[in-house]
PDB file of C-alpha atoms and ligand atoms in Angstrom:
ATOM      1  CA  MET L 187      14.575  10.803  -6.071  1.00 93.00           C
ATOM      2  CA  LYS L 188      11.333   8.817  -5.776  1.00 97.00           C
ATOM      3  CA  ILE L 189       9.601   8.638  -2.405  1.00 98.00           C
ATOM      4  CA  ALA L 190       7.104   6.074  -1.110  1.00 98.00           C
ATOM      5  CA  LEU L 191       4.613   7.647   1.292  1.00 98.00           C
ATOM      6  CA  ALA L 192       2.120   6.126   3.704  1.00 98.00           C
ATOM      7  CA  SER L 193       0.093   7.077   6.735  1.00 98.00           C
ATOM      8  CA  ASP L 194      -2.667   5.806   8.938  1.00 98.00           C
ATOM      9  CA  HIS L 195      -5.718   7.958   9.714  1.00 98.00           C
ATOM     10  CA  ALA L 196      -3.786   9.849  12.424  1.00 98.00           C
ATOM     11  CA  GLY L 197      -1.142  10.879   9.911  1.00 98.00           C
ATOM     12  CA  TYR L 198      -3.384  11.425   6.910  1.00 98.00           C
ATOM     13  CA  GLU L 199      -3.667  15.251   7.056  1.00 98.00           C
ATOM     14  CA  LEU L 200       0.060  15.716   7.576  1.00 98.00           C
ATOM     15  CA  LYS L 201       0.765  13.295   4.727  1.00 98.00           C
ATOM     16  CA  LYS L 202      -1.386  15.434   2.406  1.00 98.00           C
ATOM     17  CA  GLY L 203       0.649  18.499   3.420  1.00 98.00           C
ATOM     18  CA  VAL L 204       3.932  16.662   2.834  1.00 98.00           C
ATOM     19  CA  MET L 205       2.702  15.435  -0.562  1.00 98.00           C
ATOM     20  CA  SER L 206       1.803  18.982  -1.664  1.00 98.00           C
ATOM     21  CA  TYR L 207       5.223  20.165  -0.536  1.00 98.00           C
ATOM     22  CA  LEU L 208       6.977  17.404  -2.494  1.00 98.00           C
ATOM     23  CA  SER L 209       4.992  18.038  -5.646  1.00 97.00           C
ATOM     24  CA  GLU L 210       5.715  21.821  -5.391  1.00 98.00           C
ATOM     25  CA  LYS L 211       9.411  20.906  -5.258  1.00 97.00           C
ATOM     26  CA  GLY L 212       9.036  18.568  -8.239  1.00 98.00           C
ATOM     27  CA  ILE L 213       9.899  15.497  -6.170  1.00 98.00           C
ATOM     28  CA  ASP L 214       8.291  12.308  -7.396  1.00 98.00           C
ATOM     29  CA  CYS L 215       6.242  10.429  -4.795  1.00 98.00           C
ATOM     30  CA  ASP L 216       3.511   7.820  -4.540  1.00 98.00           C
ATOM     31  CA  ASP L 217       1.024   7.324  -1.727  1.00 98.00           C
ATOM     32  CA  PHE L 218       0.450   3.758  -0.503  1.00 98.00           C
ATOM     33  CA  GLY L 219      -2.487   4.595   1.760  1.00 96.00           C
ATOM     34  CA  CYS L 220      -4.484   5.229   3.671  1.00 98.00           C
ATOM     35  CA  GLY L 221      -7.072   7.178   1.733  1.00 98.00           C
ATOM     36  CA  PRO L 222      -9.381   9.961   2.993  1.00 98.00           C
ATOM     37  CA  GLY L 223     -11.829   8.886   5.693  1.00 97.00           C
ATOM     38  CA  GLU L 224     -10.279   5.434   6.062  1.00 98.00           C
ATOM     39  CA  LYS L 225      -9.397   4.106   9.498  1.00 98.00           C
ATOM     40  CA  VAL L 226      -6.490   1.693   9.251  1.00 98.00           C
ATOM     41  CA  ASP L 227      -3.748   0.059  11.284  1.00 98.00           C
ATOM     42  CA  TYR L 228      -0.465   1.888  10.690  1.00 98.00           C
ATOM     43  CA  VAL L 229       1.244  -1.502  10.384  1.00 98.00           C
ATOM     44  CA  ASP L 230      -0.521  -2.320   7.099  1.00 98.00           C
ATOM     45  CA  CYS L 231       0.118   0.924   5.202  1.00 98.00           C
ATOM     46  CA  GLY L 232       3.617   1.187   6.611  1.00 98.00           C
ATOM     47  CA  GLU L 233       4.517  -2.287   5.417  1.00 98.00           C
ATOM     48  CA  LYS L 234       3.076  -1.576   1.963  1.00 98.00           C
ATOM     49  CA  ALA L 235       5.302   1.476   1.471  1.00 98.00           C
ATOM     50  CA  ILE L 236       8.380  -0.263   2.871  1.00 98.00           C
ATOM     51  CA  LYS L 237       7.890  -3.190   0.478  1.00 97.00           C
ATOM     52  CA  LYS L 238       8.009  -0.658  -2.369  1.00 97.00           C
ATOM     53  CA  LEU L 239      11.216   0.813  -0.995  1.00 97.00           C
ATOM     54  CA  LEU L 240      12.742  -2.666  -0.882  1.00 96.00           C
ATOM     55  CA  THR L 241      12.026  -3.155  -4.608  1.00 93.00           C
ATOM     56  CA  LYS L 242      14.477  -0.279  -5.252  1.00 89.00           C
ATOM     57  CA  ASP L 243      11.845   1.531  -7.349  1.00 94.00           C
ATOM     58  CA  TYR L 244      11.846   4.079  -4.533  1.00 97.00           C
ATOM     59  CA  GLU L 245      14.892   5.554  -2.848  1.00 97.00           C
ATOM     60  CA  ARG L 246      13.270   6.766   0.356  1.00 98.00           C
ATOM     61  CA  ALA L 247      10.067   6.444   2.356  1.00 98.00           C
ATOM     62  CA  ILE L 248       8.166   8.875   4.556  1.00 99.00           C
ATOM     63  CA  LEU L 249       5.723   7.227   6.959  1.00 99.00           C
ATOM     64  CA  ILE L 250       3.308   9.136   9.157  1.00 99.00           C
ATOM     65  CA  CYS L 251       1.194   7.914  12.064  1.00 98.00           C
ATOM     66  CA  GLY L 252       0.032   9.694  15.216  1.00 98.00           C
ATOM     67  CA  THR L 253       3.437   9.790  16.890  1.00 98.00           C
ATOM     68  CA  GLY L 254       5.806   8.506  14.193  1.00 98.00           C
ATOM     69  CA  LEU L 255       6.743   5.710  16.587  1.00 98.00           C
ATOM     70  CA  GLY L 256       4.592   2.813  15.396  1.00 98.00           C
ATOM     71  CA  MET L 257       5.646   3.439  11.792  1.00 98.00           C
ATOM     72  CA  ALA L 258       9.316   3.452  12.837  1.00 98.00           C
ATOM     73  CA  ILE L 259       8.912   0.111  14.616  1.00 98.00           C
ATOM     74  CA  VAL L 260       7.240  -1.451  11.552  1.00 98.00           C
ATOM     75  CA  ALA L 261       9.786  -0.066   9.105  1.00 98.00           C
ATOM     76  CA  ASN L 262      12.777  -1.161  11.174  1.00 98.00           C
ATOM     77  CA  LYS L 263      11.560  -4.769  11.117  1.00 96.00           C
ATOM     78  CA  HIS L 264      12.732  -4.857   7.482  1.00 96.00           C
ATOM     79  CA  LYS L 265      16.291  -5.637   6.451  1.00 95.00           C
ATOM     80  CA  GLY L 266      18.120  -2.649   5.011  1.00 96.00           C
ATOM     81  CA  ILE L 267      15.697  -0.088   6.413  1.00 98.00           C
ATOM     82  CA  ARG L 268      16.989   2.605   8.717  1.00 98.00           C
ATOM     83  CA  ALA L 269      13.846   4.399   9.813  1.00 98.00           C
ATOM     84  CA  THR L 270      14.232   7.437  12.035  1.00 99.00           C
ATOM     85  CA  PRO L 271      11.464   9.289  13.832  1.00 98.00           C
ATOM     86  CA  CYS L 272      12.463  12.974  13.616  1.00 98.00           C
ATOM     87  CA  TRP L 273      11.005  15.840  15.631  1.00 98.00           C
ATOM     88  CA  ASP L 274      13.065  18.873  14.588  1.00 98.00           C
ATOM     89  CA  GLU L 275      15.604  20.022  11.982  1.00 98.00           C
ATOM     90  CA  TYR L 276      18.554  18.837  14.100  1.00 98.00           C
ATOM     91  CA  SER L 277      17.277  15.273  14.467  1.00 98.00           C
ATOM     92  CA  ALA L 278      16.521  15.230  10.727  1.00 98.00           C
ATOM     93  CA  GLU L 279      20.039  16.436   9.890  1.00 98.00           C
ATOM     94  CA  MET L 280      21.717  13.898  12.167  1.00 98.00           C
ATOM     95  CA  SER L 281      19.492  11.074  10.934  1.00 99.00           C
ATOM     96  CA  ARG L 282      20.970  11.604   7.484  1.00 98.00           C
ATOM     97  CA  LYS L 283      24.573  12.575   8.347  1.00 98.00           C
ATOM     98  CA  HIS L 284      25.148   9.880  10.957  1.00 98.00           C
ATOM     99  CA  ASN L 285      22.505   7.174  10.411  1.00 98.00           C
ATOM    100  CA  ASP L 286      22.015   7.307   6.624  1.00 98.00           C
ATOM    101  CA  SER L 287      18.268   7.241   7.252  1.00 98.00           C
ATOM    102  CA  ASN L 288      16.295   5.938   4.287  1.00 98.00           C
ATOM    103  CA  CYS L 289      12.905   6.238   5.969  1.00 98.00           C
ATOM    104  CA  LEU L 290      11.635   9.301   7.816  1.00 99.00           C
ATOM    105  CA  THR L 291       8.779   8.835  10.249  1.00 99.00           C
ATOM    106  CA  LEU L 292       6.673  11.720  11.508  1.00 99.00           C
ATOM    107  CA  GLY L 293       3.916  12.139  14.064  1.00 98.00           C
ATOM    108  CA  GLY L 294       0.808  13.789  12.677  1.00 98.00           C
ATOM    109  CA  ARG L 295      -0.538  14.402  16.186  1.00 98.00           C
ATOM    110  CA  VAL L 296       2.626  15.935  17.571  1.00 98.00           C
ATOM    111  CA  ILE L 297       4.328  17.944  14.790  1.00 98.00           C
ATOM    112  CA  PRO L 298       2.681  20.967  13.159  1.00 98.00           C
ATOM    113  CA  LEU L 299       2.764  21.116   9.350  1.00 98.00           C
ATOM    114  CA  ASP L 300       5.313  23.943   9.042  1.00 98.00           C
ATOM    115  CA  GLU L 301       7.764  22.121  11.336  1.00 98.00           C
ATOM    116  CA  ALA L 302       7.175  18.835   9.539  1.00 98.00           C
ATOM    117  CA  LEU L 303       7.978  20.483   6.200  1.00 98.00           C
ATOM    118  CA  SER L 304      11.261  21.874   7.590  1.00 98.00           C
ATOM    119  CA  ILE L 305      12.124  18.382   8.823  1.00 99.00           C
ATOM    120  CA  VAL L 306      11.341  16.894   5.395  1.00 98.00           C
ATOM    121  CA  ARG L 307      13.401  19.601   3.637  1.00 98.00           C
ATOM    122  CA  VAL L 308      16.470  19.022   5.837  1.00 98.00           C
ATOM    123  CA  TRP L 309      16.109  15.224   5.637  1.00 98.00           C
ATOM    124  CA  LEU L 310      16.029  15.382   1.824  1.00 98.00           C
ATOM    125  CA  GLU L 311      18.879  17.885   1.466  1.00 98.00           C
ATOM    126  CA  THR L 312      21.374  16.347   3.895  1.00 98.00           C
ATOM    127  CA  GLU L 313      23.956  13.831   2.713  1.00 98.00           C
ATOM    128  CA  PHE L 314      25.304  10.868   4.675  1.00 98.00           C
ATOM    129  CA  GLU L 315      28.761  11.738   6.048  1.00 98.00           C
ATOM    130  CA  GLU L 316      30.229   8.236   5.641  1.00 96.00           C
ATOM    131  CA  GLY L 317      33.668   7.800   7.342  1.00 96.00           C
ATOM    132  CA  ARG L 318      33.253   6.550  10.905  1.00 98.00           C
ATOM    133  CA  HIS L 319      29.488   6.499  10.428  1.00 98.00           C
ATOM    134  CA  GLN L 320      29.821   3.952   7.623  1.00 98.00           C
ATOM    135  CA  ARG L 321      31.704   1.702  10.032  1.00 98.00           C
ATOM    136  CA  ARG L 322      28.723   1.869  12.396  1.00 98.00           C
ATOM    137  CA  ILE L 323      26.228   1.204   9.608  1.00 98.00           C
ATOM    138  CA  ASP L 324      28.346  -1.811   8.594  1.00 98.00           C
ATOM    139  CA  LYS L 325      27.977  -3.128  12.152  1.00 98.00           C
ATOM    140  CA  ILE L 326      24.190  -2.705  11.897  1.00 97.00           C
ATOM    141  CA  ILE L 327      24.271  -4.630   8.610  1.00 97.00           C
ATOM    142  CA  LYS L 328      26.170  -7.424  10.383  1.00 97.00           C
ATOM    143  CA  ILE L 329      23.453  -7.578  13.049  1.00 96.00           C
ATOM    144  CA  GLU L 330      20.837  -7.783  10.286  1.00 95.00           C
ATOM    145  CA  GLU L 331      22.743 -10.612   8.630  1.00 94.00           C
ATOM    146  CA  LYS L 332      22.852 -12.461  11.940  1.00 94.00           C
ATOM    147  CA  TYR L 333      19.179 -12.152  12.861  1.00 92.00           C
ATOM    148  CA  PHE L 334      17.171 -11.591   9.669  1.00 88.00           C
ATOM    149  CA  LYS L 335      16.382 -14.784   7.795  1.00 80.00           C
ATOM    150  CA  SER L 336      14.847 -13.298   4.635  1.00 66.00           C
ATOM    151  CA  LYS L 337      16.954 -11.304   2.156  1.00 59.00           C
ATOM    152  CA  GLY L 338      14.555  -8.390   2.516  1.00 56.00           C
ATOM    153  CA  LYS L 339      12.101  -9.467  -0.148  1.00 55.00           C
ATOM    154  CA  GLU L 340       9.249 -11.940   0.216  1.00 58.00           C
TER     155      GLU L 340
HETATM  156  C1  RB5 P 569      -3.475   5.472  16.121  1.00 50.70           C
HETATM  157  O1  RB5 P 569      -4.420   5.813  17.083  1.00 50.70           O
HETATM  158  C2  RB5 P 569      -2.063   5.582  16.720  1.00 50.70           C
HETATM  159  O2  RB5 P 569      -1.876   4.581  17.663  1.00 50.70           O
HETATM  160  C3  RB5 P 569      -1.032   5.486  15.626  1.00 50.70           C
HETATM  161  O3  RB5 P 569      -1.251   6.485  14.701  1.00 50.70           O
HETATM  162  C4  RB5 P 569       0.426   5.658  16.021  1.00 50.70           C
HETATM  163  O4  RB5 P 569       0.631   6.810  16.779  1.00 50.70           O
HETATM  164  C5  RB5 P 569       1.101   4.484  16.560  1.00 50.70           C
HETATM  165  O5  RB5 P 569       2.301   4.497  16.838  1.00 50.70           O
END
């Protein structure tokens, strides 16, 4: 699995911790900003990573800002993206089992590193349950088809 990562300045330190964790586990990932010492708008780095996810070169994205909320809003403006802010192992598990989350968002100012790593571990290990949850995802896809003009790519 290849993961596209991004953060703003408020998520930078946590992103570094997540990247070390992923590389220890042998999971391929690329960082689409921001870099050390940069002060950026979460919207810009978030969009960059999501565009990569939409190319299908990456299977998942992890986006980190101060709260995880701004990144989730940005990511969910893209067709086919189901971005879920997660705050503990349970929310991470459900985001995969029930929502088939393909983008995890985390808050660098609200989640300590050890908890964030547990969330990432559970989010990566948990499979989508399908069944009745697929029916609900299909309804979300129908909403996307109704309101999104672009096919997901520019
Ligand atoms: C940056 O100060 C902060 O607003 C941002 O990281 C994020 O929390 C927005 O949702």
